[in-house]
XYZ file of C-alpha atoms in Angstrom:
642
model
C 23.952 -13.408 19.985
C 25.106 -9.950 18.560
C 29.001 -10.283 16.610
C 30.845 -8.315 18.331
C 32.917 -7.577 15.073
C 30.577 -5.129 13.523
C 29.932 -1.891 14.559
C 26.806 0.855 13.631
C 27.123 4.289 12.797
C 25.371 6.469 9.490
C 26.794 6.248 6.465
C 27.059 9.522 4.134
C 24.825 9.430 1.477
C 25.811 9.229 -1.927
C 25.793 12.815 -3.146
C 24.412 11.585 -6.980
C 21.187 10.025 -5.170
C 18.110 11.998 -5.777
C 16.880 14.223 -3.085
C 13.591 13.526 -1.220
C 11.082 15.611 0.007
C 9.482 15.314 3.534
C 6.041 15.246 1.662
C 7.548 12.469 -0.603
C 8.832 10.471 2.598
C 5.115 10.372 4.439
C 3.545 9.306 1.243
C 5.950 6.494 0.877
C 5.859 5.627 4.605
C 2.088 6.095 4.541
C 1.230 3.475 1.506
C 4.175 0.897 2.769
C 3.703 1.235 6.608
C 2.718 -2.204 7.320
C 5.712 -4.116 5.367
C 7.807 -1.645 7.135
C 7.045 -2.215 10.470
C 7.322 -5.377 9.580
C 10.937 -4.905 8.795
C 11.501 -3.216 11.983
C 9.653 -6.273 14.069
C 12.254 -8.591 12.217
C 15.306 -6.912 12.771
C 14.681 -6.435 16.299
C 16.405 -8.568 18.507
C 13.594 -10.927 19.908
C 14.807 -11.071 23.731
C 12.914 -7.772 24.912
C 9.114 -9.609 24.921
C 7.150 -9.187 22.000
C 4.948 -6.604 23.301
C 7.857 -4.426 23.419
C 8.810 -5.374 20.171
C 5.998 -4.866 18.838
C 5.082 -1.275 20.181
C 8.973 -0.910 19.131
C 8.977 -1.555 15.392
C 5.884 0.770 15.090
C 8.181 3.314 17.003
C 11.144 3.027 14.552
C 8.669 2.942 11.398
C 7.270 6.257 12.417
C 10.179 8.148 13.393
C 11.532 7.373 9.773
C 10.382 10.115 8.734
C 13.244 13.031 7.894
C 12.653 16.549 9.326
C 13.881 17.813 5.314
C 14.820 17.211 2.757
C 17.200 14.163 2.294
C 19.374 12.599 -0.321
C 17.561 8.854 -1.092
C 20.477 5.871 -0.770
C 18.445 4.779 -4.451
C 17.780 6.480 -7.580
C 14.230 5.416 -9.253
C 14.852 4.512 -12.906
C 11.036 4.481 -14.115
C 7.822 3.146 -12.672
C 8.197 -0.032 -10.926
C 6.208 -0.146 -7.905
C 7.509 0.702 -4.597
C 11.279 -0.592 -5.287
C 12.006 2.179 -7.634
C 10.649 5.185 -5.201
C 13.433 6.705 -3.829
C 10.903 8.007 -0.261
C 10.648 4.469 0.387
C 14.075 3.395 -0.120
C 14.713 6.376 2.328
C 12.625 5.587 5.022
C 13.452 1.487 4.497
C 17.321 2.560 5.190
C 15.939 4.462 8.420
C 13.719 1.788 9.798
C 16.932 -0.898 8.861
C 19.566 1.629 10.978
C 17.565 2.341 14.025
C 16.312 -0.995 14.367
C 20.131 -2.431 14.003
C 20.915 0.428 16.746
C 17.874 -0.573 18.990
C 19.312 -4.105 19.291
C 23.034 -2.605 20.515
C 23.438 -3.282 24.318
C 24.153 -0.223 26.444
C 27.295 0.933 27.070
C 28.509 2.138 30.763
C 29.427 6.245 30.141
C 28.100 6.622 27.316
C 24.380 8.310 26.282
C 21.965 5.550 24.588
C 21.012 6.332 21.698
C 17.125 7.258 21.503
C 16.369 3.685 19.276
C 17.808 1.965 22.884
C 15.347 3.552 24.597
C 12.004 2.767 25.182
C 9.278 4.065 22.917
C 6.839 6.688 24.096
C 5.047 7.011 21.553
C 2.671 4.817 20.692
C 1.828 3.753 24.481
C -0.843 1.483 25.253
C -1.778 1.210 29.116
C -3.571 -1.965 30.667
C -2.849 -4.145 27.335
C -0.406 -6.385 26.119
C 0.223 -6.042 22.153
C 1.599 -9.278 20.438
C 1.342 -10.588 16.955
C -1.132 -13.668 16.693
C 0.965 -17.081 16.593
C 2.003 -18.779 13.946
C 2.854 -22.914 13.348
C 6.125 -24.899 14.147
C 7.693 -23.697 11.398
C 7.409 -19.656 12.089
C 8.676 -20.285 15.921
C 11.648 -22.795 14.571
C 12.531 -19.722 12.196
C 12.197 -17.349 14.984
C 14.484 -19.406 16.893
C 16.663 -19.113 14.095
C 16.527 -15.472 13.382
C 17.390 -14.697 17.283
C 20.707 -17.031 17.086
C 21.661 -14.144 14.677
C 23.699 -10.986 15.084
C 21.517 -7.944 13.854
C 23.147 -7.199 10.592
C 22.879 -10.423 9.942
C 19.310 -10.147 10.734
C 18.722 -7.272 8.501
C 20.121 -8.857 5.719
C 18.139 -11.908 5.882
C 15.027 -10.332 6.187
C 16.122 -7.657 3.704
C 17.260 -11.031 0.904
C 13.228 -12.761 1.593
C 10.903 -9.102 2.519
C 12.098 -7.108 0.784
C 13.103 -9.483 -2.118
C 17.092 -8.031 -2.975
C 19.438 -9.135 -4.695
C 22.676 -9.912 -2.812
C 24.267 -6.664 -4.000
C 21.625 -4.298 -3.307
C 21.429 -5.822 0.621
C 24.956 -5.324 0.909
C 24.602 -1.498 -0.294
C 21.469 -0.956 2.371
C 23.753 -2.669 4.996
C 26.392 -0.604 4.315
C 24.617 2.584 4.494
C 22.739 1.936 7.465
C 26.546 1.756 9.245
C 27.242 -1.936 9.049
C 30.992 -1.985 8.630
C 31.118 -5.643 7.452
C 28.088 -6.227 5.530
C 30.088 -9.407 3.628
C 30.217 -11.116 7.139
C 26.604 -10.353 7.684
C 25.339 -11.831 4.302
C 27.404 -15.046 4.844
C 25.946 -15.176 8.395
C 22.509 -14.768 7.318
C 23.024 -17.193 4.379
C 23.891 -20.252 7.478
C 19.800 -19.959 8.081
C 17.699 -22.000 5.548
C 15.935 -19.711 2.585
C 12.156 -20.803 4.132
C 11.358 -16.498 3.308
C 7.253 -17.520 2.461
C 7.182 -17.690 6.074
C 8.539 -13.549 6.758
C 4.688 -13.270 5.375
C 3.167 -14.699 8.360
C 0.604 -13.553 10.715
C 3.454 -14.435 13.181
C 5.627 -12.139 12.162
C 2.847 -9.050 11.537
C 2.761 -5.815 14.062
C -0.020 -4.762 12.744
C -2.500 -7.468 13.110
C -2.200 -7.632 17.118
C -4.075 -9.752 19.799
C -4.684 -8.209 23.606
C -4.028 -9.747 26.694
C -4.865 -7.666 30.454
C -1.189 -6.775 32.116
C -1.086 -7.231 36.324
C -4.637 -6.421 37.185
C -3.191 -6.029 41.253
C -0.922 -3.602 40.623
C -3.282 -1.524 38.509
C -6.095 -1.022 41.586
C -3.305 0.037 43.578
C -2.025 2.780 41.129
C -5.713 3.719 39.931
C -6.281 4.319 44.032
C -3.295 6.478 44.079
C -4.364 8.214 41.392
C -7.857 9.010 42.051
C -6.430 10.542 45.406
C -3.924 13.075 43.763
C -6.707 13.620 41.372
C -9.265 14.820 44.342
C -6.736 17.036 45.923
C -6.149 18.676 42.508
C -9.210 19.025 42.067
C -9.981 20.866 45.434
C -6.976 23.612 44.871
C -8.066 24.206 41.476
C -11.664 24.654 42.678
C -9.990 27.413 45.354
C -8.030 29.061 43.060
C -10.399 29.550 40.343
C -13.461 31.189 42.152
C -14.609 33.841 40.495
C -13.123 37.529 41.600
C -10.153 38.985 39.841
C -7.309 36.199 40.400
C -7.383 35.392 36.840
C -7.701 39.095 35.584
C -10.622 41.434 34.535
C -12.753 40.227 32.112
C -14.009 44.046 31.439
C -18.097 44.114 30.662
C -18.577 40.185 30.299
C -21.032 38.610 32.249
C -19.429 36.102 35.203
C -18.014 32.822 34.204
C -20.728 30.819 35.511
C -23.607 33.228 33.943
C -25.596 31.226 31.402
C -25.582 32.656 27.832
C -29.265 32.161 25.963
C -28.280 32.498 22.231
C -25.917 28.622 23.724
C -28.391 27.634 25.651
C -30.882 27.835 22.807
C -28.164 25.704 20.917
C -28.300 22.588 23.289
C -32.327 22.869 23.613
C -33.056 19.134 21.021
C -36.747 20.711 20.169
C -35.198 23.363 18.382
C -33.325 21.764 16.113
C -33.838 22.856 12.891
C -35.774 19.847 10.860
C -36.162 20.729 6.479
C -38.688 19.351 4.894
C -38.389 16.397 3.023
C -39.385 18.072 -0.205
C -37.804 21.486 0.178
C -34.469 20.312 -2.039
C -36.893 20.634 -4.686
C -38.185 24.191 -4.855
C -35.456 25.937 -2.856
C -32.724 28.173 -4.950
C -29.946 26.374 -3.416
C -28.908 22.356 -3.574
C -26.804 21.997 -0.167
C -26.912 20.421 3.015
C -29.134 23.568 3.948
C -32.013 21.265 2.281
C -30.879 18.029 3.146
C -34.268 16.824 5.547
C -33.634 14.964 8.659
C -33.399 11.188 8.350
C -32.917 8.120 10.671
C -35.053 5.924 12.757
C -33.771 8.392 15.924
C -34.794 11.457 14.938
C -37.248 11.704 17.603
C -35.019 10.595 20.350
C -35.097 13.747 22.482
C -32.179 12.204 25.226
C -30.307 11.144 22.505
C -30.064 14.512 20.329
C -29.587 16.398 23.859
C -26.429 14.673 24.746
C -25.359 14.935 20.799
C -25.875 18.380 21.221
C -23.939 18.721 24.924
C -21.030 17.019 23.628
C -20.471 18.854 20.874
C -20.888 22.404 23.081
C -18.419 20.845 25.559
C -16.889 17.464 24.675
C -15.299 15.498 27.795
C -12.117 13.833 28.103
C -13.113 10.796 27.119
C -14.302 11.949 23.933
C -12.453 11.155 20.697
C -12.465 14.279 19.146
C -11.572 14.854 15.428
C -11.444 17.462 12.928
C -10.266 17.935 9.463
C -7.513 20.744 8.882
C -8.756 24.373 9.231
C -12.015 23.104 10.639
C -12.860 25.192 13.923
C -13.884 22.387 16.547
C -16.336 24.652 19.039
C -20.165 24.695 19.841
C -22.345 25.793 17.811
C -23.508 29.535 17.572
C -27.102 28.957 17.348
C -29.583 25.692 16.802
C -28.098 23.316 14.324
C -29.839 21.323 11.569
C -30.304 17.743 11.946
C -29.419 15.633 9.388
C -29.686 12.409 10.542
C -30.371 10.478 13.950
C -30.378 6.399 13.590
C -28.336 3.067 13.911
C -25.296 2.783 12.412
C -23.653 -0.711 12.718
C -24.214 -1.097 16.456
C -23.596 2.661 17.355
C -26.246 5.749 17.625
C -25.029 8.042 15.119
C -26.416 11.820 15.323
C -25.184 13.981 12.193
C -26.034 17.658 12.536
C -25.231 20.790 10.332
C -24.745 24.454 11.398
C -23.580 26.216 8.436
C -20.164 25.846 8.487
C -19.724 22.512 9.224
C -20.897 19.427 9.791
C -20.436 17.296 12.630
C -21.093 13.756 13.737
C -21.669 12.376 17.198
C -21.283 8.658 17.927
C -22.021 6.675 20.700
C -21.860 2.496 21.125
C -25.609 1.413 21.308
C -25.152 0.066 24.923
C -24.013 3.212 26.522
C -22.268 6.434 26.216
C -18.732 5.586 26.972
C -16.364 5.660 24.304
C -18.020 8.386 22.166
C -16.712 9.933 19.008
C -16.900 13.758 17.877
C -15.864 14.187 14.208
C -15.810 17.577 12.281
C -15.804 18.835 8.514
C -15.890 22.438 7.042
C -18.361 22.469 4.176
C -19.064 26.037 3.990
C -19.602 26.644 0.039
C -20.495 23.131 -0.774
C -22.648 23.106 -3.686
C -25.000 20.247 -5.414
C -21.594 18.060 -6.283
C -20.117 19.011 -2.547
C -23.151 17.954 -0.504
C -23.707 14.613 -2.533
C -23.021 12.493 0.781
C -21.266 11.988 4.018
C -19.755 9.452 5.687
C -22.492 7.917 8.641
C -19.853 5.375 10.233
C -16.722 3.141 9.557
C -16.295 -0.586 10.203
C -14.237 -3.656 9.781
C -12.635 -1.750 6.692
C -15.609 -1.006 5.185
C -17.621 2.760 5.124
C -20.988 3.789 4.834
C -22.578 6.625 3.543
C -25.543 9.166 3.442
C -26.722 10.215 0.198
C -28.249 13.603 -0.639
C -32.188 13.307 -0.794
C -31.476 14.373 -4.743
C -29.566 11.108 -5.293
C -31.612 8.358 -7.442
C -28.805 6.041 -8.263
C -25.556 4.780 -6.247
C -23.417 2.264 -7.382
C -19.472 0.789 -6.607
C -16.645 0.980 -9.210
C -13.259 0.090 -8.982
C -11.025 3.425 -9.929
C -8.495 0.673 -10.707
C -11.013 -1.444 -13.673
C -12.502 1.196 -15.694
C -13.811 -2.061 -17.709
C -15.366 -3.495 -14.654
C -19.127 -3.453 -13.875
C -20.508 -1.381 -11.444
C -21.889 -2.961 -8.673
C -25.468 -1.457 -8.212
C -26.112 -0.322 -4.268
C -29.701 -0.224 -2.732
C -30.056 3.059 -0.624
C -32.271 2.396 2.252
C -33.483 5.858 3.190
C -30.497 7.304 1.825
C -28.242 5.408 3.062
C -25.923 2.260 1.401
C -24.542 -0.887 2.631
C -21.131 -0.837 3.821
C -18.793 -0.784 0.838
C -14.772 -1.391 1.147
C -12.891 1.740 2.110
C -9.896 2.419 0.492
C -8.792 4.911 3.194
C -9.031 2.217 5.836
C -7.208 -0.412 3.396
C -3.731 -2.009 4.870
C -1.214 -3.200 2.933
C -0.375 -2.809 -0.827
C -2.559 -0.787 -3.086
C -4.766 -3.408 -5.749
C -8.000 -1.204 -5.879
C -9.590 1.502 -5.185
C -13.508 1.553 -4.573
C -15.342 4.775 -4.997
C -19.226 5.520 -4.987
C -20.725 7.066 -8.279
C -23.808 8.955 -7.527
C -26.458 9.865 -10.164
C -28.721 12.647 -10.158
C -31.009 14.728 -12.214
C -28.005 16.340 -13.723
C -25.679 13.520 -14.089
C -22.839 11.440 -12.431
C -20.177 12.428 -9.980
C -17.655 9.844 -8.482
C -16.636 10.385 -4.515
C -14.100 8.610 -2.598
C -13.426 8.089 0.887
C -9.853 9.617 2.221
C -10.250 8.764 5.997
C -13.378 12.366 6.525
C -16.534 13.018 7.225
C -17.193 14.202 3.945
C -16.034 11.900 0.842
C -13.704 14.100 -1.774
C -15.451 14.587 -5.426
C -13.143 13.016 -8.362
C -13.047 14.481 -11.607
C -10.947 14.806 -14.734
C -10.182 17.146 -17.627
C -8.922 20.836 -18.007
C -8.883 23.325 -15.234
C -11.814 25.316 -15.639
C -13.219 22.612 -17.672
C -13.773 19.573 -15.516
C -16.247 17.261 -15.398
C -16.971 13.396 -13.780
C -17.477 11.969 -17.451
C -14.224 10.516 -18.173
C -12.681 10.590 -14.843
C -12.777 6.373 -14.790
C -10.368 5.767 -17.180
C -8.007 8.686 -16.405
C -7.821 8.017 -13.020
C -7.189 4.081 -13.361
C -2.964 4.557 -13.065
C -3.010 6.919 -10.640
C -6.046 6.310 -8.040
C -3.258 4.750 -5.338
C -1.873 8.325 -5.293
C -4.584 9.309 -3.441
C -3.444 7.199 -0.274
C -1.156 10.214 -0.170
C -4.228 12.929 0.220
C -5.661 11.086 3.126
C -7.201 13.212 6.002
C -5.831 16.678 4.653
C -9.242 18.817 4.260
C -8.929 17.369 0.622
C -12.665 19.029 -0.880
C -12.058 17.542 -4.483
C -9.811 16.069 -6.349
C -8.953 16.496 -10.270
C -6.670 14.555 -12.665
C -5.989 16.475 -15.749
C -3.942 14.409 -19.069
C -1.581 17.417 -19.970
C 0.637 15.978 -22.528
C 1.744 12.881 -24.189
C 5.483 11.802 -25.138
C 6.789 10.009 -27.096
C 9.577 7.158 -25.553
C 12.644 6.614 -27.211
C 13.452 3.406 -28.431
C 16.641 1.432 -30.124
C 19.369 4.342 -30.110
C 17.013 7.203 -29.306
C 14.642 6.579 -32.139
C 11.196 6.595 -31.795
C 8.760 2.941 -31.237
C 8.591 2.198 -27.709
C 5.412 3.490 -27.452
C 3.672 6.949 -25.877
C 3.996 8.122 -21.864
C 0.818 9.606 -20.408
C 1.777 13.030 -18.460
C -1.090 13.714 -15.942
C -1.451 16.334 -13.292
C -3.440 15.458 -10.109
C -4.370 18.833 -7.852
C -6.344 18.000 -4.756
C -8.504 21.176 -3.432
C -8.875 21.911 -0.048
C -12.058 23.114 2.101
C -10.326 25.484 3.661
C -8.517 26.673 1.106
C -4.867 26.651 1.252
C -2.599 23.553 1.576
C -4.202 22.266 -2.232
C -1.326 19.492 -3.318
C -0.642 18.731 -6.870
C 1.585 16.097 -8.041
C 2.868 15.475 -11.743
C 2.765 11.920 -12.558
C 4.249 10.247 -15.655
C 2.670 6.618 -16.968
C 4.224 4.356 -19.694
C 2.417 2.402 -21.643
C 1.215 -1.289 -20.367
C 2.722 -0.037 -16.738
C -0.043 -0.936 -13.841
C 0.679 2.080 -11.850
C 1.830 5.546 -12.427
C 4.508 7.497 -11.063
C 5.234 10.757 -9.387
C 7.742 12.675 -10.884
C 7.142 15.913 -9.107
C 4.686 17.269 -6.529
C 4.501 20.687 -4.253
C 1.855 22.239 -2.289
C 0.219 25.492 -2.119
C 1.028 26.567 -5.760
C -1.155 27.487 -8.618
C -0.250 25.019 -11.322
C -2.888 22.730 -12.672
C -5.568 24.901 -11.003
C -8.019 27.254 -12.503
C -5.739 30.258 -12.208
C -2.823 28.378 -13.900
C -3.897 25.877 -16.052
C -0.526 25.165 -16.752
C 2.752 22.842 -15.846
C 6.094 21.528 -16.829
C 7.703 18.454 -15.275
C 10.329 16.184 -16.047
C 11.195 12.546 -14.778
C 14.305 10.075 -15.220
C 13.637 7.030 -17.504
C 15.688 3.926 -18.469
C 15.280 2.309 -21.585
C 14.367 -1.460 -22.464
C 17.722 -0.828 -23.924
C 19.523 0.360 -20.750
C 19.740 4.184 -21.697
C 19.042 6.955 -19.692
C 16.968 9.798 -20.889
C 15.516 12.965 -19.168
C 11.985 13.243 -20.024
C 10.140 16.358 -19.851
C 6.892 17.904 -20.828
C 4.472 20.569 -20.476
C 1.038 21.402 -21.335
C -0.406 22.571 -24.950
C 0.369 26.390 -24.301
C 3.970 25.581 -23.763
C 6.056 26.267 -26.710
C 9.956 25.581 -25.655
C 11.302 23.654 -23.084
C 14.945 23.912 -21.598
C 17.293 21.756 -19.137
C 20.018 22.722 -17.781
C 22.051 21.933 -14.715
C 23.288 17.641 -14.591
C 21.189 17.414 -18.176
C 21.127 20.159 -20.383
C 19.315 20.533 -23.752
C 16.417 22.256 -25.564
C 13.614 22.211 -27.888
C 10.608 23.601 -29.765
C 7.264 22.328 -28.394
C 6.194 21.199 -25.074
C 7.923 17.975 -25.153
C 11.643 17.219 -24.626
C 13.813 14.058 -25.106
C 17.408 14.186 -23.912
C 20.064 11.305 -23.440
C 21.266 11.563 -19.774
C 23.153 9.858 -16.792
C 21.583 7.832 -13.889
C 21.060 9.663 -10.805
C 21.505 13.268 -12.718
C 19.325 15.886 -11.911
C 17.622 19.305 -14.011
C 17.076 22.394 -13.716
C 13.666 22.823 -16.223
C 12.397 25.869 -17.891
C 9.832 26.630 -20.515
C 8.520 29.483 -22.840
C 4.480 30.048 -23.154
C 2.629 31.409 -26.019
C 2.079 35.258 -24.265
C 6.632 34.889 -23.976
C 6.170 34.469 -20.168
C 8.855 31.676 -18.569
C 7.170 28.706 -16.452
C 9.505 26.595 -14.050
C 9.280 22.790 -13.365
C 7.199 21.383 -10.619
C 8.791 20.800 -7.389
């Protein structure tokens, strides 16, 4: 039952809490979306059916998101995993509130709030959703948990998910606009500490079984339906005959006059096919020269509905593109790349300049095709190394460029690790384990090295048709060599580049600090200051993040980021950031640091202080925040990231 003794509403903010961007939020919601739907799931008073829960928590998870920028209810002190980012403490206080105010009954006269509502988005028609069942013990605590008033609830789950201390659930609680959080905890602390089980399948919303809903009352709608539909249909048909109801269309030909330059476009036996040796001689190493592969290529019905979709793709066609990607026909006859089985589906991969696209179809019929899109225009030898064929039970496979002689598997997370050597059959691997596709907390990172006639390159997957190229070292000097053991700290900050356009991906060592120790003096070792600037295909929208790693420490951190900027690019092979750290001693220090052609550095705002060099150590307050500045070597200024 819900205590009627505690009431909901926001709580302000604390005004010294760090302020997060929106871009900051979706990463953090992004990488911990599972544990927080998960939270929701729990919270939610278990009474409404478990479908509706279910399609409920994923509801409040994704609305978490803030529409700006928004003070975070906690401060990060230095790199410790997900408790110390303030974007998910953020969107973990919004999933905790509007799951507290989804379980408060409705009031007569007043408007529900839109967590009382139902969700409409995400819908799923003709399914039930529930989470697979657990043992006796899972459904006694469930029985438990719904005896429970929903602060209580939250703070339960919040003392065994989330793993708090007593204190910090009380603080969560108290923002989220529980006005007794003290009654709460002692409520939640009358159900027995058995928090191994908040881990189980039981309780997970994302790992769903399906059951049919009324199958009656479906025919009888779909009947209904299908009638509207025809008369529709019939005053459409009347109202758009050709003539001048819709307006002149000056010296074009009529609507239903065939065009030949298309038609030539959806004729399969002219399809342009390379040879398999012209990669060799010709003066450019692109997809232009990639030669057509498969064990379909001669499948004329096949390639001709490939080909028809893509020109005019019906509704029932999943239809995808990656940002800035134009999704139309093509303008002439395409090249075909590939035309073969792909782990039980027909997979047609064709090329027309601009882009590449891939057709899929299940290998028992046409219904439930897929239509995916890249841009590639521009892609070089290291650009047109491979593309994604097909995805899997979590894993990906690729197609190499006829110029690859070697693939293997690394972990961008063991640098130390052996390679695990692939066999490419006709270019293309086994399935390896796709990071993009990859629920739950970040442990590894696989990525494909490729080897050629004029070296290595390392691609990942990020959830495209076209894997993004990793490198490492100075803008303008790059290269694949050493991009292992730079990228080690930082690969799970690439969950945050996932299906943005992203063409490549660099990860440049800038600086190195040294951290204070005992009383400010030197000895606690040397940070790592490493800028990682993702490159679009289009363009625009390239996303660099500063990120700040101290020595031993698993994971990196991001201690700035922005979008559509210069810095740590070619044209600005520069930056200054600064991040908040807390000593083994418990002091506070503002740490900042720029790269080698960065000769002063100033703070001033919450910290303030200066010095010569590119590096700068000052003692400072928790939660206080910096204005930075430097001076470069030509006497221009250069502002912190962010």
């Amino acid at each position: 039952m819900q205590s009627q003794g505690v009431a909901h509403r926001p709580a302000p903010f604390s005004p010294a809490g760090p302020v997060v961007d929106v871009e900051q939020a979706e990463a953090a919601l992004v990488e911990h979306y599972p544990r927080l739907v998960r939270l929701a799931y729990l919270v939610l008073p278990p009474g409404r059916g478990r479908s509706r829960r279910v399609l409920t928590a994923h509801a409040l998870a994704q609305r978490a998101l803030p529409r700006a920028r928004t003070p975070a209810p906690v401060i990060p002190a230095q790199p410790a995993g997900r408790d110390a980012d303030p974007g998910y403490a953020l969107v973990r206080l919004r999933v905790v509130r509007a799951a507290l105010e989804a379980g408060l009954p409705l009031r007569c006269g007043a408007w529900p709030r839109r967590a009382q509502l139902p969700p409409l988005l995400p819908r799923v028609r003709g399914l039930r959703l529930f989470p697979r069942p657990g043992g006796a013990d899972e459904l006694a605590l469930d029985q438990r948990l719904s005896t429970l008033s929903g602060p209580a609830r939250a703070a339960y789950v919040l003392r065994g998910l989330e793993r708090l201390p007593d204190g910090d659930v009380r603080d969560v609680l108290t923002a989220a606009g529980v006005t007794d959080a003290d009654a709460a905890l002692d409520e939640a602390g009358r159900v027995p500490a058995e928090y191994r089980l908040l881990d189980s399948p039981e309780f997970d919303p994302c790992s769903l079984q399906a059951r049919p809903t009324d199958l009656l009352r479906r025919r009888r709608h779909l009947k209904a339906t299908l009638v509207a539909g025809a008369a529709l249909a019939v005053c459409g048909t009347l109202l758009g005959l050709p003539g001048d109801g819709w307006g002149p269309d000056g010296a074009a030909a009529p609507p239903y006059a065939r065009n030949p330059a298309a038609q030539a476009a959806l004729d399969p036996g002219r399809l342009t096919r390379v040879s398999p040796t012209a990669w060799r001689t010709s003066a450019r190493t692109d997809f232009s020269v990639w030669p057509a592969r498969g064990d379909l290529t001669g499948d004329t019905a096949l390639l001709r509905r490939a080909l028809a979709v893509w020109a005019r793709p019906g509704g029932s066609v999943q239809v995808s593109a990656t940002p800035g990607t134009p999704p139309g026909g093509p303008a002439g006859p395409p090249q075909l790349l590939y035309a073969g089985t792909v782990d039980g589906a027909r997979v047609v991969i064709l090329h027309d300049g601009l882009r590449i696209a891939r057709y899929a179809e299940p290998a028992d019929g046409t219904r439930g095709a897929a239509l995916d899109f890249a841009r590639v225009d521009g892609a070089g030898r290291a650009g047109a190394s491979a593309v994604v064929l097909g995805r899997a039970d979590g894993n990906v496979r690729y197609l190499t460029a006829p110029w690859v002689r070697r693939a293997d598997e690394r972990d961008l997370r063991e640098p130390g690790a052996r390679a695990r050597g692939l066999t490419l059959t006709g270019g293309v691997t086994p399935p390896l384990a796709s990071p993009a596709l990859r629920p739950g907390p970040c442990t590894s990172w696989r990525v494909l090295r490729l080897t050629d006639g004029t070296g290595t390159r390392l691609v990942t997957d990020l959830g495209e048709l076209v894997p993004a190229r990793l490198t490492a070292g100075r803008p303008g000097a790059v290269s694949g060599a050493g991009a292992l053991r730079t990228w080690a700290p930082f690969a799970c900050s690439l969950g945050a580049m996932r299906s943005a356009g992203v063409r490549s991906v660099n990860a440049w060592a800038f600086a190195e600090q040294p951290l204070p120790g005992a009383r400010g003096a030197a000895g606690a070792g040397t940070a790592a200051w490493v800028c990682t600037r993702a490159e679009t295909w289009r363009g625009g929208g390239a996303r660099v993040l500063a990120q700040f790693h101290t020595p031993g420490g698993r994971f990196g951190a991001v201690a700035a980021q922005a979008e559509d900027v210069p810095a740590c690019g070619a044209r600005e092979p520069r930056v200054l950031a600064g991040v908040l750290w807390k000593s083994e001693a418990g002091a506070w220090y503002l740490l900042a640091a720029g790269s080698r052609d960065v000769t002063s550095v100033t703070a001033t705002g919450g910290v303030t202080g200066s010095t010569r060099g590119p590096a700068l150590t000052v003692r400072a307050v928790r939660g206080a925040r910096a204005d930075l500045k430097g001076t470069l070597r030509d006497g221009r200024s250069i502002r912190g990231l962010g």
